[in-house]
Amino acid sequence: MTTPRRLTLSFSCPDRVGIVAAVSNVIARESGWILESSNHAHEGTNRFFMRVEMLADSLTCGVDRFRESFAAIATEFGMDWKISDSSQKKRVVLLVSKQEHCLYDLLGRWQSKELDIEIPCVISNHETFRGLVEWHGIPFHCVPVTPDNKTEAFREMARLYDAVDGEVMVLARYMQVLTPEICARYHGQVINIHHSFLPSFIGAKPYHQAYDKGVKLIGATCHYVTEELDQGQIIEQDVIRVDHSDLVGDLVRYGKDIEKAVLARGLRAHLEDRVLVHGNKTVVFK
Amino acid sequence: MTTPRRLTLSFSCPDRVGIVAAVSNVIARESGWILESSNHAHEGTNRFFMRVEMLADSLTCGVDRFRESFAAIATEFGMDWKISDSSQKKRVVLLVSKQEHCLYDLLGRWQSKELDIEIPCVISNHETFRGLVEWHGIPFHCVPVTPDNKTEAFREMARLYDAVDGEVMVLARYMQVLTPEICARYHGQVINIHHSFLPSFIGAKPYHQAYDKGVKLIGATCHYVTEELDQGQIIEQDVIRVDHSDLVGDLVRYGKDIEKAVLARGLRAHLEDRVLVHGNKTVVFK
Amino acid sequence: MTTPRRLTLSFSCPDRVGIVAAVSNVIARESGWILESSNHAHEGTNRFFMRVEMLADSLTCGVDRFRESFAAIATEFGMDWKISDSSQKKRVVLLVSKQEHCLYDLLGRWQSKELDIEIPCVISNHETFRGLVEWHGIPFHCVPVTPDNKTEAFREMARLYDAVDGEVMVLARYMQVLTPEICARYHGQVINIHHSFLPSFIGAKPYHQAYDKGVKLIGATCHYVTEELDQGQIIEQDVIRVDHSDLVGDLVRYGKDIEKAVLARGLRAHLEDRVLVHGNKTVVFK
Amino acid sequence: MTTPRRLTLSFSCPDRVGIVAAVSNVIARESGWILESSNHAHEGTNRFFMRVEMLADSLTCGVDRFRESFAAIATEFGMDWKISDSSQKKRVVLLVSKQEHCLYDLLGRWQSKELDIEIPCVISNHETFRGLVEWHGIPFHCVPVTPDNKTEAFREMARLYDAVDGEVMVLARYMQVLTPEICARYHGQVINIHHSFLPSFIGAKPYHQAYDKGVKLIGATCHYVTEELDQGQIIEQDVIRVDHSDLVGDLVRYGKDIEKAVLARGLRAHLEDRVLVHGNKTVVFK
């Protein structure tokens, strides 16, 4: 089954009467067929968020004209907005280290077209997965990172990312902390999977911390990377039950299953423009 | 904290271009402030579902005029619609037997105003909970049901329900199968909690069936009551993990926790007009 | 169905070869019929934990003689041990404030004998639930707590608890921090339900903290009370999914359902001697 | 970290006084160090189940002598028993069709040694995954199955399985129903992942069935294959939440995540001798 071409409009703006009416009028005027529409009014900050998915071919005016029409009301309402076109696959660069689970999981989803993206390259600080990645026909770059070369190494990665016009950078259990320079430069484009249920167990060795604390559930958190470690906006989380008989190694093993599931869900939401950042939090439309 | 008066509009109609625009225009024209808005277009049947929650006091025209204005577009689009007013509490009649968990749970939510409803009476086929119910200041009617008096007993219950202008009938682990007459008469008003994860284990003794099958999760299902036993539209479900060491009595005990949680969530969704029936299924807006 | 009288042996001791053999020999020698048996060897601290549930009437020697026989091997292996007798119901004192959910939940379980305990009294710092508690035939004591009378108030509560030979004190959403004196005196007897997924959101207003952080799941934690606030050994935890559309009031409401379920499960595990404390953690035998 | 060599004893037998004592005595006599021990007495059938994991090197008598010693009490108690040795990796043959998720998942776990098994070959009715499997250094056999050649095709698969001394056959979303001959011949060795929460939605297209029914959770079931379709003993199950907005394609996509997680957990339990079959059900020791 092929999915028809879709346009996804997403925006936020100060809340006021008439936003939905204005947006739906501009769509209806061009006979736009709405597949999904979600919105959220945030009481505290009085900000309004909306996402509309339309059949591209239903628009009588064509896509470019629609963008122009929409730009007018976007200005009127002070919107922070974008329109994505499903016919243009997003370019997602994966960063990995030596752990396999998120990489295998994402490659499997890409191979089966469940994730309908381009992976222009995979970057790693180790050679471990060169063969697997290249077997999939995806270029693999090894950029070792040491305490001494960290700034240069990340600049090299940025160069590789820019060279393929990367749009999303996924830290698929990449075990190096990004430099502030990179965090700032690719703000809102870098997605990490952290191996704890944040805000518990920030930083290194969260499974050891969870084990020492004796928690009865462990979790994982998919979040945007910001300059403050493990403090970026949370996109998705999940947990799994553990008990006293589970050693740290068991927690690591259970955690891998949660990590890959949470990363895949969070990444998919981001790719479908379902995630709108709102200060230190996110709106994630189902 | 007091919640401001709200109007909740919910409807379904054949899908076509312009529904959201028409609805949001009629709201915006009267300066209606939208608190929540959800919609769903069902591809297979080409039917459109929508729910909008508004601040009642934001409408410049008043509530009655708004209903009139809306009726015009409702007719135009062939809508099945209603508008609920939060200032009119819904009248919910509980039917119980000898099991306590759902009754205690609902009374607790009512006592704390978490469920902002009227409970004009509780009806039971046993005297077990008369004291508890009456202590809460709620009238209690015992209507015994035997194989011989079933039709008359249910007519008596219908009479009691009608006498208090009942709007919702909740079978809170009420252990008698309703007569077809009652099912037909109160179509869409009767909510049951079934003690299995339907469609598994339809009918009697589902926990025994689950035990015999050796399933690793057991569940509960909140659904509308229709004339076909345990086949009504599903509103909400949940499950809990069990293992080989759990006897039927343990399943019953775990199940009680799921039953009361699922019933409370399903009932709340119904009371807030979040549930729209669609053939043998439901749309349940979060 | 009536449950036959059971003896529950639970202990921990330094791990070594032969513990299970010694314990099972002393049971087999007296023809003890084992219903359930669980054990756990903790690698890090080399400590061994075990729980055995037996049919009391299967012991050819009688219960008192069995205790004596067991005491000999308990000494040999340096065990920290106890034997509970199901024919002696545990006396559980509930402390509540103004929130109803845990109280209704526990009273319902007690009323139906799901929790086969005595509740010799309920203590509260408010009069809110006097009527409900007394209707159940349970004495209710109101002990107001103010900044000025805190020490005396808790001494009065201790007096009430001692007067009924309390064995377990349950803080069923009791909204006062216990004095260090009380924490020390009833060490291992006081069970609290904290309204967050600890160690996240320690202290006051955890749902506000969770809302501000934008987590995608909220939780509750049942733990023993120790002198350090919210740092006692965790017995049970659970979580529920939330999203951007949920306000603090919604989190509070969802949280109530998790709180009462987690408290009930944790309390039951404690009552059945399934919880063995191990430093700052617990072993909880299923 | 390397795991020390372990012996895993598992058995079931008629329940009676003294089983644990006899078993633990024979272990203690040879100074066997117990790492984990679990047991279960089934009331209805009066059958007893036990699993003990020991450090192989702790046995003063060596592994072979221990087997002999144990055989004596096994005979005495009428045990159905076995002892597995972690130094002998189990040989697991995977059967796949065109869906990638379970295969990628299991290969990833094998590559990282999370699953410490041998995969002597992968068999498929399609060529789809030859490259991926062979890249991992694992032989790949394509055995097409048509209505005409079904019996011969499965005999060929049996030949391939026998040729590598297969011990476990995993249907990792293998889309052909096994012949009764194969089911009977490899009884207790064949593990399937079914894409529904059994016993709901037996047979073909369970996600379509689930969609038509409007359930609010979908699931997957890992079970042994027996001659009756989808009726084998259940090893593990799990579910995921869905709603009205999810189309069949969405259910399939969510389902994949549950399927691979449930299959991996069920397979691991089987490989560690945690699963003991008991009539049409299983005992699964955590």
Tab-separated table of C-alpha atoms in Angstrom, chain C residues 12 35 38 54 73 83 102 116 156 166 193 202 216 254 263 274:
chain	number	residue	atom	x	y	z
C	12	SER	CA	17.831	-13.231	55.934
C	35	LEU	CA	2.687	-23.788	49.772
C	38	SER	CA	11.019	-17.979	47.500
C	54	MET	CA	3.417	-23.602	55.051
C	73	ILE	CA	19.154	-23.422	62.904
C	83	ILE	CA	7.359	-16.677	61.740
C	102	CYS	CA	-6.570	5.743	49.661
C	116	ASP	CA	-7.705	-9.776	56.148
C	156	GLU	CA	-0.524	11.504	71.173
C	166	GLY	CA	-0.599	-1.311	66.380
C	193	ILE	CA	2.551	6.440	49.695
C	202	ILE	CA	11.157	14.528	46.256
C	216	LYS	CA	5.417	11.831	29.882
C	254	TYR	CA	-4.571	10.342	37.475
C	263	LEU	CA	-0.247	1.600	48.342
C	274	ARG	CA	7.006	-10.646	51.408
